[in-house]
PDB file of C-alpha atoms and ligand atoms in Angstrom:
ATOM      1  CA  MET N 112      63.904  39.868 245.035  1.00  0.00           C
ATOM      2  CA  ALA N 113      60.672  41.683 245.883  1.00  0.00           C
ATOM      3  CA  ASP N 114      60.924  41.466 249.488  1.00  0.00           C
ATOM      4  CA  HIS N 115      63.570  44.002 249.589  1.00  0.00           C
ATOM      5  CA  ILE N 116      61.512  46.719 247.712  1.00  0.00           C
ATOM      6  CA  ILE N 117      60.426  49.079 250.410  1.00  0.00           C
ATOM      7  CA  ASN N 118      56.560  49.145 250.662  1.00  0.00           C
ATOM      8  CA  GLY N 119      55.587  52.845 250.868  1.00  0.00           C
ATOM      9  CA  LYS N 120      51.868  52.191 251.447  1.00  0.00           C
ATOM     10  CA  GLU N 121      52.605  49.801 254.643  1.00  0.00           C
ATOM     11  CA  LEU N 122      54.999  52.220 256.061  1.00  0.00           C
ATOM     12  CA  VAL N 123      52.928  55.401 255.427  1.00  0.00           C
ATOM     13  CA  SER N 124      49.494  54.005 256.567  1.00  0.00           C
ATOM     14  CA  ASP N 125      51.317  52.743 259.918  1.00  0.00           C
ATOM     15  CA  VAL N 126      52.757  56.155 260.699  1.00  0.00           C
ATOM     16  CA  ARG N 127      49.441  58.016 259.696  1.00  0.00           C
ATOM     17  CA  GLY N 128      47.337  55.661 261.735  1.00  0.00           C
ATOM     18  CA  ARG N 129      49.408  56.513 264.759  1.00  0.00           C
ATOM     19  CA  LEU N 130      49.008  60.064 264.101  1.00  0.00           C
ATOM     20  CA  LYS N 131      45.218  59.762 263.456  1.00  0.00           C
ATOM     21  CA  GLU N 132      44.988  58.343 267.036  1.00  0.00           C
ATOM     22  CA  GLU N 133      46.878  61.125 268.312  1.00  0.00           C
ATOM     23  CA  VAL N 134      44.770  63.891 266.619  1.00  0.00           C
ATOM     24  CA  GLU N 135      41.686  62.165 267.937  1.00  0.00           C
ATOM     25  CA  ARG N 136      43.294  62.264 271.588  1.00  0.00           C
ATOM     26  CA  LEU N 137      44.037  65.925 271.080  1.00  0.00           C
ATOM     27  CA  ALA N 138      40.290  66.688 269.695  1.00  0.00           C
ATOM     28  CA  ALA N 139      38.961  65.104 272.885  1.00  0.00           C
ATOM     29  CA  GLU N 140      41.071  67.772 274.845  1.00  0.00           C
ATOM     30  CA  GLY N 141      39.776  70.531 272.433  1.00  0.00           C
ATOM     31  CA  LEU N 142      42.925  71.081 270.240  1.00  0.00           C
ATOM     32  CA  GLN N 143      42.526  70.419 266.571  1.00  0.00           C
ATOM     33  CA  PRO N 144      45.871  70.952 264.802  1.00  0.00           C
ATOM     34  CA  GLY N 145      45.576  73.244 261.778  1.00  0.00           C
ATOM     35  CA  LEU N 146      47.739  73.741 258.595  1.00  0.00           C
ATOM     36  CA  ALA N 147      47.936  76.527 256.161  1.00  0.00           C
ATOM     37  CA  VAL N 148      49.494  75.917 252.942  1.00  0.00           C
ATOM     38  CA  ILE N 149      50.108  78.849 250.390  1.00  0.00           C
ATOM     39  CA  LEU N 150      50.562  78.204 246.714  1.00  0.00           C
ATOM     40  CA  VAL N 151      51.542  81.257 244.549  1.00  0.00           C
ATOM     41  CA  GLY N 152      51.031  80.724 240.792  1.00  0.00           C
ATOM     42  CA  GLU N 153      50.058  77.713 238.683  1.00  0.00           C
ATOM     43  CA  ASP N 154      53.043  75.365 238.572  1.00  0.00           C
ATOM     44  CA  PRO N 155      51.291  72.059 237.680  1.00  0.00           C
ATOM     45  CA  ALA N 156      53.585  69.781 240.041  1.00  0.00           C
ATOM     46  CA  SER N 157      53.072  72.241 242.883  1.00  0.00           C
ATOM     47  CA  ALA N 158      49.310  72.135 242.609  1.00  0.00           C
ATOM     48  CA  VAL N 159      49.543  68.233 242.771  1.00  0.00           C
ATOM     49  CA  TYR N 160      51.662  68.288 245.875  1.00  0.00           C
ATOM     50  CA  VAL N 161      49.426  70.993 247.535  1.00  0.00           C
ATOM     51  CA  ARG N 162      46.375  68.945 246.946  1.00  0.00           C
ATOM     52  CA  ASN N 163      47.996  65.817 248.381  1.00  0.00           C
ATOM     53  CA  LYS N 164      49.039  67.645 251.564  1.00  0.00           C
ATOM     54  CA  ALA N 165      45.347  68.786 252.054  1.00  0.00           C
ATOM     55  CA  LYS N 166      44.019  65.347 251.312  1.00  0.00           C
ATOM     56  CA  ALA N 167      46.570  63.817 253.829  1.00  0.00           C
ATOM     57  CA  CYS N 168      45.383  66.360 256.577  1.00  0.00           C
ATOM     58  CA  GLU N 169      41.744  65.302 256.130  1.00  0.00           C
ATOM     59  CA  GLN N 170      42.680  61.580 256.393  1.00  0.00           C
ATOM     60  CA  VAL N 171      44.026  62.103 259.848  1.00  0.00           C
ATOM     61  CA  GLY N 172      41.735  64.780 261.075  1.00  0.00           C
ATOM     62  CA  ILE N 173      43.963  67.810 260.708  1.00  0.00           C
ATOM     63  CA  TYR N 174      42.396  70.994 259.680  1.00  0.00           C
ATOM     64  CA  SER N 175      43.855  72.731 256.544  1.00  0.00           C
ATOM     65  CA  GLU N 176      43.314  75.562 254.653  1.00  0.00           C
ATOM     66  CA  VAL N 177      44.871  76.304 251.233  1.00  0.00           C
ATOM     67  CA  HIS N 178      45.430  79.856 250.064  1.00  0.00           C
ATOM     68  CA  ARG N 179      45.915  79.991 246.097  1.00  0.00           C
ATOM     69  CA  LEU N 180      47.335  83.279 244.960  1.00  0.00           C
ATOM     70  CA  PRO N 181      47.801  84.388 241.458  1.00  0.00           C
ATOM     71  CA  ALA N 182      51.409  84.439 240.038  1.00  0.00           C
ATOM     72  CA  GLU N 183      51.476  88.308 240.066  1.00  0.00           C
ATOM     73  CA  THR N 184      51.002  88.335 243.955  1.00  0.00           C
ATOM     74  CA  THR N 185      53.777  90.779 245.114  1.00  0.00           C
ATOM     75  CA  GLN N 186      56.031  89.825 247.908  1.00  0.00           C
ATOM     76  CA  THR N 187      54.488  92.593 250.394  1.00  0.00           C
ATOM     77  CA  GLU N 188      51.012  90.826 249.850  1.00  0.00           C
ATOM     78  CA  LEU N 189      52.470  87.519 250.450  1.00  0.00           C
ATOM     79  CA  LEU N 190      54.391  88.599 253.683  1.00  0.00           C
ATOM     80  CA  GLU N 191      51.037  90.032 254.721  1.00  0.00           C
ATOM     81  CA  LEU N 192      49.078  86.876 254.626  1.00  0.00           C
ATOM     82  CA  VAL N 193      52.081  85.024 256.427  1.00  0.00           C
ATOM     83  CA  HIS N 194      51.870  87.740 258.999  1.00  0.00           C
ATOM     84  CA  LYS N 195      48.060  87.044 259.411  1.00  0.00           C
ATOM     85  CA  LEU N 196      48.724  83.175 259.491  1.00  0.00           C
ATOM     86  CA  ASN N 197      51.487  83.731 262.228  1.00  0.00           C
ATOM     87  CA  ALA N 198      48.749  85.313 264.449  1.00  0.00           C
ATOM     88  CA  ALA N 199      45.869  83.015 263.706  1.00  0.00           C
ATOM     89  CA  ALA N 200      45.120  80.887 266.654  1.00  0.00           C
ATOM     90  CA  ASN N 201      43.826  77.981 264.791  1.00  0.00           C
ATOM     91  CA  ILE N 202      46.732  77.711 262.424  1.00  0.00           C
ATOM     92  CA  HIS N 203      49.904  75.593 264.035  1.00  0.00           C
ATOM     93  CA  GLY N 204      51.773  75.126 260.805  1.00  0.00           C
ATOM     94  CA  ILE N 205      52.344  77.245 257.678  1.00  0.00           C
ATOM     95  CA  LEU N 206      53.645  75.992 254.637  1.00  0.00           C
ATOM     96  CA  VAL N 207      54.792  78.161 251.536  1.00  0.00           C
ATOM     97  CA  GLN N 208      55.043  75.996 248.565  1.00  0.00           C
ATOM     98  CA  LEU N 209      58.374  76.220 246.839  1.00  0.00           C
ATOM     99  CA  PRO N 210      59.322  77.649 244.057  1.00  0.00           C
ATOM    100  CA  LEU N 211      58.113  80.898 244.386  1.00  0.00           C
ATOM    101  CA  PRO N 212      57.739  83.162 241.128  1.00  0.00           C
ATOM    102  CA  LYS N 213      61.008  84.992 240.523  1.00  0.00           C
ATOM    103  CA  HIS N 214      60.120  88.450 241.728  1.00  0.00           C
ATOM    104  CA  ILE N 215      59.598  87.026 245.303  1.00  0.00           C
ATOM    105  CA  SER N 216      62.440  86.309 247.597  1.00  0.00           C
ATOM    106  CA  GLU N 217      62.047  82.762 249.024  1.00  0.00           C
ATOM    107  CA  ASP N 218      64.442  83.777 251.904  1.00  0.00           C
ATOM    108  CA  ALA N 219      62.410  86.814 252.949  1.00  0.00           C
ATOM    109  CA  VAL N 220      59.107  84.517 252.906  1.00  0.00           C
ATOM    110  CA  ILE N 221      60.669  81.888 254.811  1.00  0.00           C
ATOM    111  CA  ASP N 222      62.219  84.431 257.571  1.00  0.00           C
ATOM    112  CA  ALA N 223      58.837  85.746 257.987  1.00  0.00           C
ATOM    113  CA  ILE N 224      57.143  82.586 259.031  1.00  0.00           C
ATOM    114  CA  ALA N 225      56.871  82.058 262.840  1.00  0.00           C
ATOM    115  CA  VAL N 226      59.681  79.713 263.911  1.00  0.00           C
ATOM    116  CA  GLU N 227      57.225  77.733 265.970  1.00  0.00           C
ATOM    117  CA  LYS N 228      54.902  77.304 263.045  1.00  0.00           C
ATOM    118  CA  ASP N 229      57.621  76.467 260.516  1.00  0.00           C
ATOM    119  CA  VAL N 230      56.486  73.002 259.708  1.00  0.00           C
ATOM    120  CA  ASP N 231      58.884  72.678 256.658  1.00  0.00           C
ATOM    121  CA  GLY N 232      61.976  73.319 258.921  1.00  0.00           C
ATOM    122  CA  PHE N 233      63.262  75.748 256.647  1.00  0.00           C
ATOM    123  CA  HIS N 234      63.657  79.010 258.875  1.00  0.00           C
ATOM    124  CA  PRO N 235      67.359  79.737 259.637  1.00  0.00           C
ATOM    125  CA  ILE N 236      66.621  79.317 263.340  1.00  0.00           C
ATOM    126  CA  ASN N 237      65.162  75.651 262.730  1.00  0.00           C
ATOM    127  CA  VAL N 238      68.164  75.010 260.379  1.00  0.00           C
ATOM    128  CA  GLY N 239      70.664  76.368 262.997  1.00  0.00           C
ATOM    129  CA  ASN N 240      68.908  74.286 265.909  1.00  0.00           C
ATOM    130  CA  LEU N 241      69.356  71.261 263.724  1.00  0.00           C
ATOM    131  CA  SER N 242      72.963  71.911 263.195  1.00  0.00           C
ATOM    132  CA  ILE N 243      73.988  72.371 266.934  1.00  0.00           C
ATOM    133  CA  GLY N 244      72.071  68.981 267.664  1.00  0.00           C
ATOM    134  CA  LYS N 245      68.965  70.427 269.080  1.00  0.00           C
ATOM    135  CA  PRO N 246      66.436  70.135 266.428  1.00  0.00           C
ATOM    136  CA  SER N 247      62.833  71.202 266.807  1.00  0.00           C
ATOM    137  CA  LEU N 248      60.923  71.123 263.721  1.00  0.00           C
ATOM    138  CA  LEU N 249      62.704  68.861 261.150  1.00  0.00           C
ATOM    139  CA  PRO N 250      62.560  69.294 257.455  1.00  0.00           C
ATOM    140  CA  CYS N 251      59.975  66.674 256.283  1.00  0.00           C
ATOM    141  CA  THR N 252      61.913  64.807 253.390  1.00  0.00           C
ATOM    142  CA  PRO N 253      64.844  64.306 255.481  1.00  0.00           C
ATOM    143  CA  ALA N 254      63.160  63.348 258.723  1.00  0.00           C
ATOM    144  CA  GLY N 255      61.111  60.994 256.617  1.00  0.00           C
ATOM    145  CA  ILE N 256      64.279  59.387 255.305  1.00  0.00           C
ATOM    146  CA  ILE N 257      65.440  58.642 258.624  1.00  0.00           C
ATOM    147  CA  GLU N 258      62.030  57.109 259.303  1.00  0.00           C
ATOM    148  CA  ILE N 259      62.311  54.929 256.423  1.00  0.00           C
ATOM    149  CA  ILE N 260      65.511  53.558 256.943  1.00  0.00           C
ATOM    150  CA  LYS N 261      64.748  52.823 260.730  1.00  0.00           C
ATOM    151  CA  ARG N 262      61.648  51.045 259.651  1.00  0.00           C
ATOM    152  CA  THR N 263      63.375  48.643 257.489  1.00  0.00           C
ATOM    153  CA  GLY N 264      65.415  47.633 260.559  1.00  0.00           C
ATOM    154  CA  THR N 265      68.754  49.047 259.411  1.00  0.00           C
ATOM    155  CA  SER N 266      71.008  50.329 261.995  1.00  0.00           C
ATOM    156  CA  ILE N 267      72.702  53.693 261.234  1.00  0.00           C
ATOM    157  CA  SER N 268      75.227  54.200 264.037  1.00  0.00           C
ATOM    158  CA  GLY N 269      78.778  53.455 262.997  1.00  0.00           C
ATOM    159  CA  LYS N 270      77.532  52.969 259.322  1.00  0.00           C
ATOM    160  CA  ARG N 271      79.019  54.590 256.126  1.00  0.00           C
ATOM    161  CA  ALA N 272      76.406  57.032 254.731  1.00  0.00           C
ATOM    162  CA  VAL N 273      76.859  58.679 251.431  1.00  0.00           C
ATOM    163  CA  VAL N 274      74.441  61.524 250.353  1.00  0.00           C
ATOM    164  CA  ILE N 275      74.382  62.535 246.771  1.00  0.00           C
ATOM    165  CA  GLY N 276      73.073  66.354 246.596  1.00  0.00           C
ATOM    166  CA  ARG N 277      73.817  69.194 248.748  1.00  0.00           C
ATOM    167  CA  SER N 278      70.505  71.238 248.708  1.00  0.00           C
ATOM    168  CA  ASN N 279      69.116  73.083 251.625  1.00  0.00           C
ATOM    169  CA  ILE N 280      65.915  71.147 251.401  1.00  0.00           C
ATOM    170  CA  VAL N 281      67.389  67.443 251.331  1.00  0.00           C
ATOM    171  CA  GLY N 282      71.033  66.905 250.947  1.00  0.00           C
ATOM    172  CA  LYS N 283      72.539  68.978 253.826  1.00  0.00           C
ATOM    173  CA  PRO N 284      69.757  68.373 256.471  1.00  0.00           C
ATOM    174  CA  VAL N 285      69.688  64.619 255.786  1.00  0.00           C
ATOM    175  CA  ALA N 286      73.478  64.680 256.185  1.00  0.00           C
ATOM    176  CA  MET N 287      72.982  66.452 259.565  1.00  0.00           C
ATOM    177  CA  LEU N 288      70.184  63.851 260.609  1.00  0.00           C
ATOM    178  CA  LEU N 289      72.420  60.805 259.548  1.00  0.00           C
ATOM    179  CA  LEU N 290      75.201  62.472 261.654  1.00  0.00           C
ATOM    180  CA  ARG N 291      72.796  62.739 264.738  1.00  0.00           C
ATOM    181  CA  GLU N 292      72.433  59.135 264.327  1.00  0.00           C
ATOM    182  CA  SER N 293      76.033  58.622 264.434  1.00  0.00           C
ATOM    183  CA  ALA N 294      76.553  57.526 260.805  1.00  0.00           C
ATOM    184  CA  THR N 295      80.004  58.578 259.168  1.00  0.00           C
ATOM    185  CA  VAL N 296      78.655  60.870 256.385  1.00  0.00           C
ATOM    186  CA  THR N 297      80.078  61.928 253.148  1.00  0.00           C
ATOM    187  CA  ILE N 298      78.215  64.465 250.818  1.00  0.00           C
ATOM    188  CA  CYS N 299      78.856  64.141 247.157  1.00  0.00           C
ATOM    189  CA  HIS N 300      77.684  66.758 244.596  1.00  0.00           C
ATOM    190  CA  SER N 301      78.237  67.841 240.958  1.00  0.00           C
ATOM    191  CA  ARG N 302      81.819  68.571 241.450  1.00  0.00           C
ATOM    192  CA  THR N 303      82.760  65.529 243.489  1.00  0.00           C
ATOM    193  CA  GLU N 304      85.728  63.314 242.008  1.00  0.00           C
ATOM    194  CA  ASN N 305      85.573  59.621 242.196  1.00  0.00           C
ATOM    195  CA  MET N 306      81.872  59.552 243.088  1.00  0.00           C
ATOM    196  CA  LYS N 307      81.283  56.100 242.044  1.00  0.00           C
ATOM    197  CA  GLU N 308      83.989  54.861 244.330  1.00  0.00           C
ATOM    198  CA  LEU N 309      82.951  56.893 247.166  1.00  0.00           C
ATOM    199  CA  CYS N 310      79.343  55.777 246.961  1.00  0.00           C
ATOM    200  CA  ARG N 311      80.476  52.165 246.568  1.00  0.00           C
ATOM    201  CA  GLU N 312      81.847  52.346 250.295  1.00  0.00           C
ATOM    202  CA  ALA N 313      78.151  53.309 251.451  1.00  0.00           C
ATOM    203  CA  ASP N 314      75.982  51.159 253.704  1.00  0.00           C
ATOM    204  CA  ILE N 315      73.345  53.786 253.277  1.00  0.00           C
ATOM    205  CA  LEU N 316      73.081  55.638 250.114  1.00  0.00           C
ATOM    206  CA  VAL N 317      70.712  58.525 249.716  1.00  0.00           C
ATOM    207  CA  VAL N 318      70.311  60.307 246.261  1.00  0.00           C
ATOM    208  CA  ALA N 319      68.937  63.528 245.774  1.00  0.00           C
ATOM    209  CA  ILE N 320      70.775  65.063 242.791  1.00  0.00           C
ATOM    210  CA  GLY N 321      67.844  65.658 240.208  1.00  0.00           C
ATOM    211  CA  LYS N 322      69.026  63.645 237.341  1.00  0.00           C
ATOM    212  CA  PRO N 323      66.867  60.672 236.014  1.00  0.00           C
ATOM    213  CA  LYS N 324      68.494  57.184 236.618  1.00  0.00           C
ATOM    214  CA  PHE N 325      71.892  58.843 237.599  1.00  0.00           C
ATOM    215  CA  VAL N 326      72.793  56.105 240.076  1.00  0.00           C
ATOM    216  CA  THR N 327      73.584  52.672 238.378  1.00  0.00           C
ATOM    217  CA  LYS N 328      74.791  49.530 240.081  1.00  0.00           C
ATOM    218  CA  GLU N 329      78.418  50.626 239.758  1.00  0.00           C
ATOM    219  CA  PHE N 330      77.407  53.024 242.581  1.00  0.00           C
ATOM    220  CA  VAL N 331      76.176  50.629 245.004  1.00  0.00           C
ATOM    221  CA  LYS N 332      77.756  48.251 247.574  1.00  0.00           C
ATOM    222  CA  PRO N 333      76.012  44.929 247.620  1.00  0.00           C
ATOM    223  CA  GLY N 334      73.481  44.998 250.167  1.00  0.00           C
ATOM    224  CA  ALA N 335      73.594  48.720 250.735  1.00  0.00           C
ATOM    225  CA  ILE N 336      70.116  50.356 251.612  1.00  0.00           C
ATOM    226  CA  VAL N 337      69.144  52.706 248.607  1.00  0.00           C
ATOM    227  CA  ILE N 338      66.760  55.719 249.297  1.00  0.00           C
ATOM    228  CA  ASP N 339      65.800  57.591 246.135  1.00  0.00           C
ATOM    229  CA  VAL N 340      64.581  61.170 246.631  1.00  0.00           C
ATOM    230  CA  GLY N 341      64.377  61.998 242.988  1.00  0.00           C
ATOM    231  CA  ILE N 342      61.295  62.289 241.146  1.00  0.00           C
ATOM    232  CA  ASN N 343      61.785  63.168 237.411  1.00  0.00           C
ATOM    233  CA  ARG N 344      59.387  63.420 234.514  1.00  0.00           C
ATOM    234  CA  LEU N 345      60.945  61.707 231.305  1.00  0.00           C
ATOM    235  CA  GLU N 346      60.179  62.487 227.871  1.00  0.00           C
ATOM    236  CA  ASP N 347      57.953  59.670 227.521  1.00  0.00           C
ATOM    237  CA  GLY N 348      55.809  61.242 230.209  1.00  0.00           C
ATOM    238  CA  LYS N 349      56.799  58.538 232.990  1.00  0.00           C
ATOM    239  CA  LEU N 350      58.189  59.265 236.275  1.00  0.00           C
ATOM    240  CA  ALA N 351      61.725  58.204 237.104  1.00  0.00           C
ATOM    241  CA  GLY N 352      63.829  58.499 240.224  1.00  0.00           C
ATOM    242  CA  ASP N 353      67.573  59.370 240.396  1.00  0.00           C
ATOM    243  CA  VAL N 354      68.475  55.815 240.679  1.00  0.00           C
ATOM    244  CA  ASP N 355      68.406  53.482 237.729  1.00  0.00           C
ATOM    245  CA  PHE N 356      65.896  51.219 239.800  1.00  0.00           C
ATOM    246  CA  ASP N 357      66.014  48.255 237.246  1.00  0.00           C
ATOM    247  CA  ASP N 358      69.767  48.266 237.301  1.00  0.00           C
ATOM    248  CA  VAL N 359      70.315  48.437 241.175  1.00  0.00           C
ATOM    249  CA  VAL N 360      67.510  46.486 242.518  1.00  0.00           C
ATOM    250  CA  GLY N 361      69.383  43.128 241.776  1.00  0.00           C
ATOM    251  CA  ILE N 362      72.454  44.227 243.959  1.00  0.00           C
ATOM    252  CA  SER N 363      71.144  46.527 246.629  1.00  0.00           C
ATOM    253  CA  GLY N 364      69.755  45.856 249.952  1.00  0.00           C
ATOM    254  CA  PRO N 365      66.243  47.648 250.715  1.00  0.00           C
ATOM    255  CA  ILE N 366      65.441  49.983 248.003  1.00  0.00           C
ATOM    256  CA  THR N 367      62.559  52.473 247.620  1.00  0.00           C
ATOM    257  CA  PRO N 368      61.004  52.623 244.073  1.00  0.00           C
ATOM    258  CA  VAL N 369      59.647  56.010 242.701  1.00  0.00           C
ATOM    259  CA  PRO N 370      57.095  57.034 243.022  1.00  0.00           C
ATOM    260  CA  GLY N 371      55.513  55.782 246.152  1.00  0.00           C
ATOM    261  CA  VAL N 372      57.983  55.840 249.193  1.00  0.00           C
ATOM    262  CA  VAL N 373      59.769  58.996 249.920  1.00  0.00           C
ATOM    263  CA  GLY N 374      57.125  61.472 248.457  1.00  0.00           C
ATOM    264  CA  PRO N 375      54.023  60.122 250.730  1.00  0.00           C
ATOM    265  CA  MET N 376      56.587  59.630 253.783  1.00  0.00           C
ATOM    266  CA  THR N 377      57.489  63.422 253.270  1.00  0.00           C
ATOM    267  CA  ILE N 378      53.773  64.521 253.452  1.00  0.00           C
ATOM    268  CA  THR N 379      53.586  62.140 256.623  1.00  0.00           C
ATOM    269  CA  MET N 380      56.278  64.126 258.531  1.00  0.00           C
ATOM    270  CA  LEU N 381      54.395  67.391 257.419  1.00  0.00           C
ATOM    271  CA  LEU N 382      51.447  66.049 259.319  1.00  0.00           C
ATOM    272  CA  GLN N 383      53.540  64.929 262.269  1.00  0.00           C
ATOM    273  CA  ASN N 384      55.452  68.326 262.239  1.00  0.00           C
ATOM    274  CA  THR N 385      51.768  70.122 262.300  1.00  0.00           C
ATOM    275  CA  VAL N 386      50.711  67.830 265.312  1.00  0.00           C
ATOM    276  CA  GLN N 387      53.937  68.588 267.267  1.00  0.00           C
ATOM    277  CA  ALA N 388      53.746  72.335 266.387  1.00  0.00           C
ATOM    278  CA  ALA N 389      49.995  72.385 267.828  1.00  0.00           C
ATOM    279  CA  LYS N 390      51.000  70.861 270.980  1.00  0.00           C
ATOM    280  CA  ALA N 391      54.280  73.024 271.517  1.00  0.00           C
ATOM    281  CA  LEU N 392      51.932  76.137 270.908  1.00  0.00           C
ATOM    282  CA  ARG N 393      49.308  74.805 273.311  1.00  0.00           C
ATOM    283  CA  SER N 394      51.855  74.539 276.273  1.00  0.00           C
TER     284      SER N 394
HETATM  285  N1  GUN W  70      58.888  72.206 246.932  1.00  0.00           N
HETATM  286  C1  GUN W  70      59.471  70.989 246.693  1.00  0.00           C
HETATM  287  N2  GUN W  70      59.668  70.356 247.863  1.00  0.00           N
HETATM  288  C2  GUN W  70      59.162  71.309 248.981  1.00  0.00           C
HETATM  289  C3  GUN W  70      58.966  71.193 250.510  1.00  0.00           C
HETATM  290  O1  GUN W  70      59.514  70.144 251.093  1.00  0.00           O
HETATM  291  N3  GUN W  70      58.324  72.292 251.113  1.00  0.00           N
HETATM  292  C4  GUN W  70      57.800  73.388 250.361  1.00  0.00           C
HETATM  293  N4  GUN W  70      57.381  74.177 250.968  1.00  0.00           N
HETATM  294  N5  GUN W  70      58.063  73.304 249.106  1.00  0.00           N
HETATM  295  C5  GUN W  70      58.679  72.446 248.338  1.00  0.00           C
END
């Protein structure tokens, strides 16, 4: 059974190894990709994510700097920092960790990031480019999901894909990317009727709904690949995905455990975007 549990360590170390070699090649040409990460406030989960991003940069030789700002930072102050980083020659990628405190407009901050440094792929121009099939910087979690699916040897073209969740960060863009790979794509969400029946038709099931253990074996076609984007803290302190892993693993095809696959692959795509942005800004 264990052979169809997707091994995140193997996947991630493979892609990061390739990136490290590319960063070394660029360094020999005098270019070191640089990433600036901005964290506003003290959200503990965000602090962990930001630390992991900085560590991953170090691992592959990307320069990184983390700007930790107090929760009371004003929108004007944050925008000033973004403008400064937009103009900084040693910075090729800018990431503002979300969520932001309520008094700051996330849209205004995302809009202020230079399009060519938007390594999250959240800027409306990058979102628009993806939706017209001319993507430049892809959002990291969706790009990582496609990478994971391809690396299991699963073909996407012509297959039925169902995405549960319609967020701007995951659901909508991953549906766009699956469509670009020529899947037949359905997006399910909290108002969807007959969700189980729709999901049971999926050859590829991507779950990003934010409800622990929501997907049970009744949602899964035997042999379907299941990608679990959820990461939820249970009352007992343990982490659980949006998929009831123990229930589904006996019937699915390749399946991602939580944690360990989608999270690290998302960070790996951030590294890849930073390298891509550095090369594009040089030319
Ligand atoms: N918070 C949760 N996921 C993300 C992400 O992908 N990017 C940013 N900037 N913040 C997040």
